[in-house]
Amino acid sequence: MNIALFSDSYLPTKSGIVTVVIQLREILQQMGHHVVIVTVSNMDPSYKEEPDPCVLRVESVPSPVGDNQYVGRPDTDEVLAFLKKNNVEIIHSHTEFFMGACAIKCGKILNIPVIASTHTMWEDYYRYYFSFGRFVPRWVVRKIVKAVYKKFYAFINVSEKARNYFLQPFMLPKTPSTVIPNATDTKKFVDLNITEDDKNALRESLHISRDDTVVLYVGRVVEEKRVEELLQVMKRVVKGRDNIKMLFVGSGAMEARLKKETAEAGLQDKIIFAGFIDWFKLSRYYAISHIFVTTSLSEMHSMTVLEAMVMHLPIVCRRDTSFTDTIFPGENGYMVDTDEEMDEKIYELSDDRKKCHEMGEKSYALSKNFLLDVHGKKTVAFYREVLKHYPKPVTSDELAAAVQNYASLGV
């Protein structure tokens, strides 16, 4: 197949969507498909990339959704010429903005299907991203999201949470969709060459002892991830145990504020901010940690939770349907109903290293449900079912059956 991926998130920016797009392109190519990308300009002069005839960079402007984020303003004629040159048969959009609108327009002109992945729960995000967001009623956001997604032929939900949201009567219960969860490329992510000396050197650089229990958060340090609430949890936790250290890995608008609060509380030796770490080096930070935590309630299907599972870590998080296929309470971690309940679960795992290890091993076993090659095969099965029916309608049941039976389809 000849496939085009459209995205407002791409290198050198780092985010979950960037990881998803890069991994999807690579696994599809490994399966023998021709994949091209239409994405935003490289706005970082320090990032040097080799010319790639399969990547079209379009004019871009800064996005309101965060630092180093951009929104593409594509020229339809330029994009059409690129798609025609590559004989694209199906377009897969990973964005709802101008780039998504361009994908839909090009699909109509070329008479090919345009499908989308649902990566963002905009109801949970818009109040943080837009200065006027707190004055906009939720129903307005729902109406906008509905107007955008109803133009796609079908879409892939990355979790049951996403699927259930779009199945609600006020959204798009009749638009065909199914669930294909995110995956992680363990071959690239896990650093097999890391030694004990490497781990010790990293601990020393962070002022962490081998005897410390390291509690880890990886992700953007921004308000919508509820990092302020996580800091309050960990301020209580580290005060209650001398051997617990909290490690924040990531950057964002809230980072300076959290550092200031930590210093004012006199806890800068126990709550550590490592800043942004390149994805290819990230596994080392998981490797020196014992417990992964998040208080976020705005996830669709967390990539960092998958990474923690691959790295044998138990998870402690707030109860949310985005985690129901990755976290099984009492088996590989805990989901709790309040921030305050997290304290007890973190203490339990810190005090009982045997249980912590056993739950971490269960996380690793469960992570095999999210291998990248399986994700690629399911996505191709989805594409093929779409192409089989287009331009006539396809049903959610037909898409689900194709994805569930991917192994028998020879994809």
GROMACS .gro file of C-alpha atoms in nm:
model
  411
    1MET     CA    1   0.000   0.000   0.000
    2ASN     CA    2   0.094   0.363  -0.048
    3ILE     CA    3   0.005   0.545   0.272
    4ALA     CA    4   0.023   0.913   0.376
    5LEU     CA    5   0.046   1.016   0.741
    6PHE     CA    6  -0.054   1.377   0.823
    7SER     CA    7   0.063   1.528   1.152
    8ASP     CA    8   0.119   1.863   1.323
    9SER     CA    9   0.370   1.688   1.551
   10TYR     CA   10   0.702   1.564   1.417
   11LEU     CA   11   1.075   1.580   1.473
   12PRO     CA   12   1.255   1.759   1.628
   13THR     CA   13   0.958   1.811   1.863
   14LYS     CA   14   0.918   1.537   2.125
   15SER     CA   15   0.571   1.417   2.224
   16GLY     CA   16   0.361   1.104   2.240
   17ILE     CA   17   0.211   1.176   1.898
   18VAL     CA   18   0.556   1.223   1.743
   19THR     CA   19   0.658   0.883   1.880
   20VAL     CA   20   0.339   0.724   1.746
   21VAL     CA   21   0.386   0.869   1.396
   22ILE     CA   22   0.756   0.777   1.373
   23GLN     CA   23   0.698   0.424   1.500
   24LEU     CA   24   0.399   0.370   1.270
   25ARG     CA   25   0.594   0.484   0.967
   26GLU     CA   26   0.887   0.255   1.050
   27ILE     CA   27   0.681  -0.057   1.117
   28LEU     CA   28   0.473  -0.003   0.800
   29GLN     CA   29   0.793   0.034   0.598
   30GLN     CA   30   0.932  -0.284   0.751
   31MET     CA   31   0.614  -0.458   0.637
   32GLY     CA   32   0.685  -0.348   0.280
   33HIS     CA   33   0.451  -0.049   0.249
   34HIS     CA   34   0.542   0.288   0.099
   35VAL     CA   35   0.479   0.560   0.360
   36VAL     CA   36   0.502   0.936   0.317
   37ILE     CA   37   0.454   1.208   0.577
   38VAL     CA   38   0.300   1.552   0.546
   39THR     CA   39   0.397   1.757   0.848
   40VAL     CA   40   0.506   2.092   0.991
   41SER     CA   41   0.827   2.278   0.914
   42ASN     CA   42   1.142   2.220   1.113
   43MET     CA   43   1.155   2.541   1.316
   44ASP     CA   44   1.464   2.446   1.516
   45PRO     CA   45   1.780   2.573   1.345
   46SER     CA   46   1.996   2.346   1.560
   47TYR     CA   47   1.820   2.033   1.429
   48LYS     CA   48   1.985   1.905   1.113
   49GLU     CA   49   1.804   1.641   0.913
   50GLU     CA   50   1.890   1.459   0.596
   51PRO     CA   51   1.664   1.544   0.299
   52ASP     CA   52   1.386   1.285   0.279
   53PRO     CA   53   1.182   1.269  -0.042
   54CYS     CA   54   0.907   1.094   0.152
   55VAL     CA   55   0.855   1.382   0.397
   56LEU     CA   56   0.682   1.702   0.291
   57ARG     CA   57   0.735   1.992   0.532
   58VAL     CA   58   0.472   2.267   0.501
   59GLU     CA   59   0.451   2.626   0.622
   60SER     CA   60   0.385   2.636   0.996
   61VAL     CA   61   0.302   2.876   1.277
   62PRO     CA   62   0.344   2.840   1.656
   63SER     CA   63   0.064   2.644   1.821
   64PRO     CA   64  -0.119   2.757   2.136
   65VAL     CA   65  -0.091   2.407   2.279
   66GLY     CA   66   0.264   2.438   2.408
   67ASP     CA   67   0.627   2.531   2.357
   68ASN     CA   68   0.791   2.392   2.043
   69GLN     CA   69   0.451   2.292   1.905
   70TYR     CA   70   0.337   2.407   1.562
   71VAL     CA   71   0.031   2.408   1.339
   72GLY     CA   72   0.076   2.347   0.970
   73ARG     CA   73  -0.073   2.579   0.709
   74PRO     CA   74  -0.043   2.356   0.403
   75ASP     CA   75  -0.081   2.463   0.044
   76THR     CA   76  -0.336   2.218  -0.096
   77ASP     CA   77  -0.191   2.222  -0.447
   78GLU     CA   78   0.157   2.141  -0.315
   79VAL     CA   79   0.023   1.859  -0.099
   80LEU     CA   80  -0.186   1.718  -0.383
   81ALA     CA   81   0.115   1.708  -0.613
   82PHE     CA   82   0.314   1.526  -0.344
   83LEU     CA   83   0.037   1.269  -0.287
   84LYS     CA   84  -0.009   1.210  -0.661
   85LYS     CA   85   0.365   1.167  -0.711
   86ASN     CA   86   0.362   0.892  -0.446
   87ASN     CA   87   0.038   0.728  -0.569
   88VAL     CA   88  -0.113   0.750  -0.221
   89GLU     CA   89  -0.410   0.518  -0.168
   90ILE     CA   90  -0.515   0.610   0.185
   91ILE     CA   91  -0.456   0.908   0.416
   92HIS     CA   92  -0.419   0.866   0.792
   93SER     CA   93  -0.447   1.193   0.984
   94HIS     CA   94  -0.303   1.239   1.332
   95THR     CA   95  -0.428   1.595   1.371
   96GLU     CA   96  -0.755   1.788   1.374
   97PHE     CA   97  -0.625   2.131   1.267
   98PHE     CA   98  -0.556   2.282   0.922
   99MET     CA   99  -0.348   1.977   0.835
  100GLY     CA  100  -0.646   1.750   0.904
  101ALA     CA  101  -0.870   1.973   0.693
  102CYS     CA  102  -0.616   1.957   0.411
  103ALA     CA  103  -0.610   1.576   0.438
  104ILE     CA  104  -0.988   1.563   0.403
  105LYS     CA  105  -0.985   1.802   0.106
  106CYS     CA  106  -0.712   1.606  -0.070
  107GLY     CA  107  -0.895   1.281  -0.006
  108LYS     CA  108  -1.207   1.415  -0.175
  109ILE     CA  109  -1.015   1.542  -0.476
  110LEU     CA  110  -0.821   1.216  -0.516
  111ASN     CA  111  -1.124   1.002  -0.426
  112ILE     CA  112  -0.934   0.809  -0.158
  113PRO     CA  113  -1.034   0.742   0.204
  114VAL     CA  114  -0.916   0.964   0.488
  115ILE     CA  115  -0.912   0.815   0.836
  116ALA     CA  116  -0.796   0.961   1.168
  117SER     CA  117  -0.659   0.856   1.505
  118THR     CA  118  -0.813   1.009   1.819
  119HIS     CA  119  -0.511   1.117   2.023
  120THR     CA  120  -0.642   1.406   2.232
  121MET     CA  121  -0.934   1.449   2.471
  122TRP     CA  122  -0.996   1.814   2.387
  123GLU     CA  123  -1.261   1.850   2.656
  124ASP     CA  124  -0.985   1.801   2.912
  125TYR     CA  125  -0.725   2.017   2.738
  126TYR     CA  126  -0.877   2.330   2.588
  127ARG     CA  127  -0.906   2.521   2.917
  128TYR     CA  128  -0.529   2.496   2.959
  129TYR     CA  129  -0.428   2.569   2.602
  130PHE     CA  130  -0.633   2.876   2.517
  131SER     CA  131  -0.638   3.199   2.721
  132PHE     CA  132  -1.014   3.224   2.670
  133GLY     CA  133  -1.068   2.854   2.738
  134ARG     CA  134  -1.212   2.896   3.087
  135PHE     CA  135  -1.494   3.105   2.941
  136VAL     CA  136  -1.589   2.850   2.673
  137PRO     CA  137  -1.864   2.600   2.768
  138ARG     CA  138  -1.783   2.232   2.726
  139TRP     CA  139  -2.067   2.185   2.477
  140VAL     CA  140  -1.899   2.428   2.237
  141VAL     CA  141  -1.581   2.218   2.236
  142ARG     CA  142  -1.784   1.903   2.178
  143LYS     CA  143  -1.957   2.067   1.883
  144ILE     CA  144  -1.624   2.169   1.726
  145VAL     CA  145  -1.465   1.825   1.777
  146LYS     CA  146  -1.776   1.659   1.635
  147ALA     CA  147  -1.774   1.887   1.331
  148VAL     CA  148  -1.410   1.796   1.261
  149TYR     CA  149  -1.427   1.421   1.310
  150LYS     CA  150  -1.753   1.363   1.123
  151LYS     CA  151  -1.568   1.447   0.800
  152PHE     CA  152  -1.337   1.146   0.831
  153TYR     CA  153  -1.442   0.819   0.668
  154ALA     CA  154  -1.354   0.625   0.984
  155PHE     CA  155  -1.122   0.657   1.280
  156ILE     CA  156  -0.896   0.458   1.506
  157ASN     CA  157  -0.947   0.502   1.879
  158VAL     CA  158  -0.630   0.453   2.081
  159SER     CA  159  -0.825   0.331   2.386
  160GLU     CA  160  -1.169   0.227   2.508
  161LYS     CA  161  -1.187   0.569   2.676
  162ALA     CA  162  -1.165   0.736   2.335
  163ARG     CA  163  -1.409   0.493   2.178
  164ASN     CA  164  -1.666   0.535   2.456
  165TYR     CA  165  -1.639   0.913   2.427
  166PHE     CA  166  -1.717   0.916   2.056
  167LEU     CA  167  -1.998   0.660   2.101
  168GLN     CA  168  -2.192   0.899   2.323
  169PRO     CA  169  -2.517   1.032   2.168
  170PHE     CA  170  -2.388   1.389   2.154
  171MET     CA  171  -2.077   1.284   1.959
  172LEU     CA  172  -2.047   1.042   1.664
  173PRO     CA  173  -2.197   0.705   1.760
  174LYS     CA  174  -2.263   0.617   1.394
  175THR     CA  175  -1.916   0.694   1.258
  176PRO     CA  176  -1.729   0.366   1.203
  177SER     CA  177  -1.437   0.311   1.439
  178THR     CA  178  -1.253   0.053   1.644
  179VAL     CA  179  -0.976   0.039   1.903
  180ILE     CA  180  -0.608  -0.008   1.818
  181PRO     CA  181  -0.403   0.081   2.127
  182ASN     CA  182  -0.067   0.255   2.110
  183ALA     CA  183   0.249   0.047   2.114
  184THR     CA  184   0.616   0.097   2.188
  185ASP     CA  185   0.921  -0.005   1.992
  186THR     CA  186   1.109  -0.204   2.255
  187LYS     CA  187   1.404  -0.272   2.022
  188LYS     CA  188   1.480   0.100   1.996
  189PHE     CA  189   1.362   0.215   2.337
  190VAL     CA  190   1.534  -0.030   2.569
  191ASP     CA  191   1.907   0.033   2.604
  192LEU     CA  192   2.048  -0.319   2.622
  193ASN     CA  193   2.400  -0.189   2.664
  194ILE     CA  194   2.344  -0.011   2.994
  195THR     CA  195   2.569  -0.149   3.270
  196GLU     CA  196   2.557  -0.126   3.647
  197ASP     CA  197   2.838   0.125   3.624
  198ASP     CA  198   2.621   0.335   3.390
  199LYS     CA  199   2.331   0.320   3.634
  200ASN     CA  200   2.553   0.411   3.926
  201ALA     CA  201   2.696   0.707   3.733
  202LEU     CA  202   2.345   0.830   3.652
  203ARG     CA  203   2.236   0.791   4.015
  204GLU     CA  204   2.542   0.982   4.129
  205SER     CA  205   2.473   1.265   3.884
  206LEU     CA  206   2.122   1.294   4.027
  207HIS     CA  207   2.237   1.256   4.390
  208ILE     CA  208   2.043   0.933   4.433
  209SER     CA  209   2.169   0.648   4.653
  210ARG     CA  210   2.148   0.281   4.554
  211ASP     CA  211   1.937   0.227   4.866
  212ASP     CA  212   1.680   0.491   4.767
  213THR     CA  213   1.341   0.401   4.626
  214VAL     CA  214   1.307   0.609   4.311
  215VAL     CA  215   0.955   0.718   4.216
  216LEU     CA  216   0.941   0.833   3.854
  217TYR     CA  217   0.723   1.060   3.643
  218VAL     CA  218   0.800   1.100   3.271
  219GLY     CA  219   0.608   1.345   3.056
  220ARG     CA  220   0.539   1.706   2.984
  221VAL     CA  221   0.548   1.921   3.296
  222VAL     CA  222   0.227   2.108   3.221
  223GLU     CA  223  -0.094   2.188   3.404
  224GLU     CA  224  -0.320   1.947   3.214
  225LYS     CA  225  -0.104   1.654   3.331
  226ARG     CA  226  -0.188   1.754   3.691
  227VAL     CA  227   0.180   1.781   3.780
  228GLU     CA  228   0.103   2.034   4.058
  229GLU     CA  229  -0.117   1.770   4.222
  230LEU     CA  230   0.156   1.510   4.174
  231LEU     CA  231   0.408   1.738   4.344
  232GLN     CA  232   0.176   1.775   4.644
  233VAL     CA  233   0.150   1.395   4.667
  234MET     CA  234   0.525   1.351   4.651
  235LYS     CA  235   0.597   1.630   4.900
  236ARG     CA  236   0.394   1.431   5.153
  237VAL     CA  237   0.550   1.099   5.051
  238VAL     CA  238   0.916   1.203   5.070
  239LYS     CA  239   0.857   1.365   5.409
  240GLY     CA  240   0.720   1.033   5.534
  241ARG     CA  241   1.015   0.818   5.423
  242ASP     CA  242   1.384   0.910   5.427
  243ASN     CA  243   1.468   0.659   5.151
  244ILE     CA  244   1.223   0.781   4.884
  245LYS     CA  245   1.330   1.015   4.603
  246MET     CA  246   1.099   1.163   4.340
  247LEU     CA  247   1.232   1.205   3.986
  248PHE     CA  248   1.053   1.428   3.734
  249VAL     CA  249   1.173   1.372   3.376
  250GLY     CA  250   1.042   1.618   3.119
  251SER     CA  251   0.999   1.987   3.061
  252GLY     CA  252   0.713   2.229   3.026
  253ALA     CA  253   0.545   2.549   3.138
  254MET     CA  254   0.505   2.431   3.499
  255GLU     CA  255   0.865   2.320   3.550
  256ALA     CA  256   1.002   2.645   3.696
  257ARG     CA  257   0.706   2.680   3.930
  258LEU     CA  258   0.740   2.325   4.062
  259LYS     CA  259   1.113   2.371   4.117
  260LYS     CA  260   1.045   2.690   4.313
  261GLU     CA  261   0.781   2.519   4.530
  262THR     CA  262   1.019   2.231   4.594
  263ALA     CA  263   1.300   2.464   4.698
  264GLU     CA  264   1.069   2.667   4.922
  265ALA     CA  265   0.971   2.342   5.097
  266GLY     CA  266   1.340   2.253   5.140
  267LEU     CA  267   1.293   1.930   4.946
  268GLN     CA  268   1.525   1.991   4.649
  269ASP     CA  269   1.745   1.699   4.758
  270LYS     CA  270   1.449   1.460   4.759
  271ILE     CA  271   1.246   1.585   4.461
  272ILE     CA  272   1.466   1.601   4.152
  273PHE     CA  273   1.395   1.760   3.814
  274ALA     CA  274   1.602   1.608   3.534
  275GLY     CA  275   1.449   1.823   3.258
  276PHE     CA  276   1.404   1.709   2.900
  277ILE     CA  277   1.579   1.382   2.812
  278ASP     CA  278   1.616   1.251   2.457
  279TRP     CA  279   1.390   0.951   2.393
  280PHE     CA  280   1.683   0.727   2.300
  281LYS     CA  281   1.839   0.792   2.643
  282LEU     CA  282   1.516   0.779   2.840
  283SER     CA  283   1.523   0.408   2.924
  284ARG     CA  284   1.820   0.470   3.155
  285TYR     CA  285   1.602   0.683   3.381
  286TYR     CA  286   1.340   0.409   3.397
  287ALA     CA  287   1.620   0.160   3.468
  288ILE     CA  288   1.723   0.335   3.793
  289SER     CA  289   1.361   0.373   3.909
  290HIS     CA  290   1.133   0.146   4.110
  291ILE     CA  291   0.780   0.290   4.077
  292PHE     CA  292   0.612   0.492   3.802
  293VAL     CA  293   0.346   0.747   3.902
  294THR     CA  294   0.104   0.982   3.730
  295THR     CA  295  -0.193   1.185   3.852
  296SER     CA  296  -0.306   1.273   3.498
  297LEU     CA  297  -0.673   1.231   3.414
  298SER     CA  298  -0.649   1.358   3.057
  299GLU     CA  299  -0.471   1.067   2.886
  300MET     CA  300  -0.608   0.880   2.587
  301HIS     CA  301  -0.351   0.597   2.600
  302SER     CA  302  -0.030   0.691   2.777
  303MET     CA  303   0.293   0.614   2.595
  304THR     CA  304   0.498   0.668   2.911
  305VAL     CA  305   0.293   0.410   3.100
  306LEU     CA  306   0.372   0.161   2.821
  307GLU     CA  307   0.740   0.251   2.848
  308ALA     CA  308   0.732   0.200   3.225
  309MET     CA  309   0.576  -0.142   3.176
  310VAL     CA  310   0.844  -0.240   2.924
  311MET     CA  311   1.102  -0.135   3.186
  312HIS     CA  312   0.951  -0.363   3.455
  313LEU     CA  313   0.797  -0.091   3.673
  314PRO     CA  314   0.473  -0.112   3.873
  315ILE     CA  315   0.236   0.183   3.814
  316VAL     CA  316   0.048   0.396   4.068
  317CYS     CA  317  -0.207   0.628   3.909
  318ARG     CA  318  -0.548   0.787   3.942
  319ARG     CA  319  -0.842   0.577   3.827
  320ASP     CA  320  -0.918   0.652   3.462
  321THR     CA  321  -1.055   0.445   3.175
  322SER     CA  322  -0.750   0.525   2.962
  323PHE     CA  323  -0.552   0.285   3.184
  324THR     CA  324  -0.794  -0.009   3.193
  325ASP     CA  325  -0.601  -0.219   2.939
  326THR     CA  326  -0.257  -0.146   3.088
  327ILE     CA  327  -0.298  -0.129   3.466
  328PHE     CA  328  -0.462  -0.415   3.656
  329PRO     CA  329  -0.498  -0.315   4.023
  330GLY     CA  330  -0.318  -0.552   4.256
  331GLU     CA  331  -0.132  -0.717   3.967
  332ASN     CA  332   0.100  -0.461   3.811
  333GLY     CA  333   0.011  -0.154   4.014
  334TYR     CA  334  -0.276   0.042   4.160
  335MET     CA  335  -0.546   0.283   4.045
  336VAL     CA  336  -0.683   0.505   4.321
  337ASP     CA  337  -0.980   0.739   4.344
  338THR     CA  338  -0.807   1.033   4.512
  339ASP     CA  339  -0.463   1.190   4.510
  340GLU     CA  340  -0.433   1.127   4.884
  341GLU     CA  341  -0.470   0.750   4.836
  342MET     CA  342  -0.155   0.744   4.624
  343ASP     CA  343   0.062   0.799   4.933
  344GLU     CA  344  -0.030   0.463   5.085
  345LYS     CA  345   0.027   0.267   4.763
  346ILE     CA  346   0.367   0.424   4.705
  347TYR     CA  347   0.467   0.345   5.065
  348GLU     CA  348   0.342  -0.012   5.024
  349LEU     CA  349   0.559  -0.074   4.719
  350SER     CA  350   0.860   0.107   4.866
  351ASP     CA  351   0.841  -0.090   5.192
  352ASP     CA  352   0.790  -0.427   5.020
  353ARG     CA  353   1.055  -0.456   4.750
  354LYS     CA  354   0.953  -0.815   4.675
  355LYS     CA  355   0.598  -0.707   4.590
  356CYS     CA  356   0.736  -0.411   4.395
  357HIS     CA  357   0.955  -0.645   4.188
  358GLU     CA  358   0.674  -0.895   4.129
  359MET     CA  359   0.437  -0.625   4.012
  360GLY     CA  360   0.709  -0.487   3.786
  361GLU     CA  361   0.753  -0.829   3.625
  362LYS     CA  362   0.377  -0.844   3.569
  363SER     CA  363   0.397  -0.504   3.399
  364TYR     CA  364   0.661  -0.640   3.164
  365ALA     CA  365   0.451  -0.945   3.084
  366LEU     CA  366   0.148  -0.726   3.008
  367SER     CA  367   0.357  -0.494   2.790
  368LYS     CA  368   0.384  -0.773   2.533
  369ASN     CA  369   0.020  -0.697   2.444
  370PHE     CA  370   0.145  -0.368   2.298
  371LEU     CA  371   0.430  -0.477   2.073
  372LEU     CA  372   0.492  -0.257   1.771
  373ASP     CA  373   0.472  -0.535   1.512
  374VAL     CA  374   0.122  -0.630   1.636
  375HIS     CA  375   0.020  -0.263   1.624
  376GLY     CA  376   0.143  -0.241   1.265
  377LYS     CA  377  -0.044  -0.553   1.157
  378LYS     CA  378  -0.367  -0.433   1.317
  379THR     CA  379  -0.335  -0.095   1.149
  380VAL     CA  380  -0.279  -0.253   0.808
  381ALA     CA  381  -0.582  -0.477   0.864
  382PHE     CA  382  -0.782  -0.160   0.938
  383TYR     CA  383  -0.653   0.009   0.621
  384ARG     CA  384  -0.737  -0.292   0.407
  385GLU     CA  385  -1.090  -0.315   0.541
  386VAL     CA  386  -1.140   0.055   0.468
  387LEU     CA  387  -1.008   0.018   0.113
  388LYS     CA  388  -1.224  -0.287   0.056
  389HIS     CA  389  -1.541  -0.088   0.123
  390TYR     CA  390  -1.459   0.268   0.013
  391PRO     CA  391  -1.643   0.470  -0.114
  392LYS     CA  392  -1.934   0.269   0.025
  393PRO     CA  393  -1.979   0.274   0.405
  394VAL     CA  394  -1.798   0.037   0.636
  395THR     CA  395  -1.929  -0.059   0.980
  396SER     CA  396  -1.758  -0.057   1.318
  397ASP     CA  397  -1.823  -0.430   1.346
  398GLU     CA  398  -1.646  -0.494   1.015
  399LEU     CA  399  -1.347  -0.286   1.122
  400ALA     CA  400  -1.332  -0.455   1.462
  401ALA     CA  401  -1.348  -0.801   1.307
  402ALA     CA  402  -1.067  -0.717   1.064
  403VAL     CA  403  -0.845  -0.587   1.344
  404GLN     CA  404  -0.919  -0.884   1.571
  405ASN     CA  405  -0.842  -1.130   1.291
  406TYR     CA  406  -0.526  -0.951   1.170
  407ALA     CA  407  -0.315  -1.267   1.209
  408SER     CA  408  -0.529  -1.458   0.959
  409LEU     CA  409  -0.521  -1.184   0.696
  410GLY     CA  410  -0.158  -1.226   0.599
  411VAL     CA  411  -0.078  -0.860   0.663
   0.00000   0.00000   0.00000
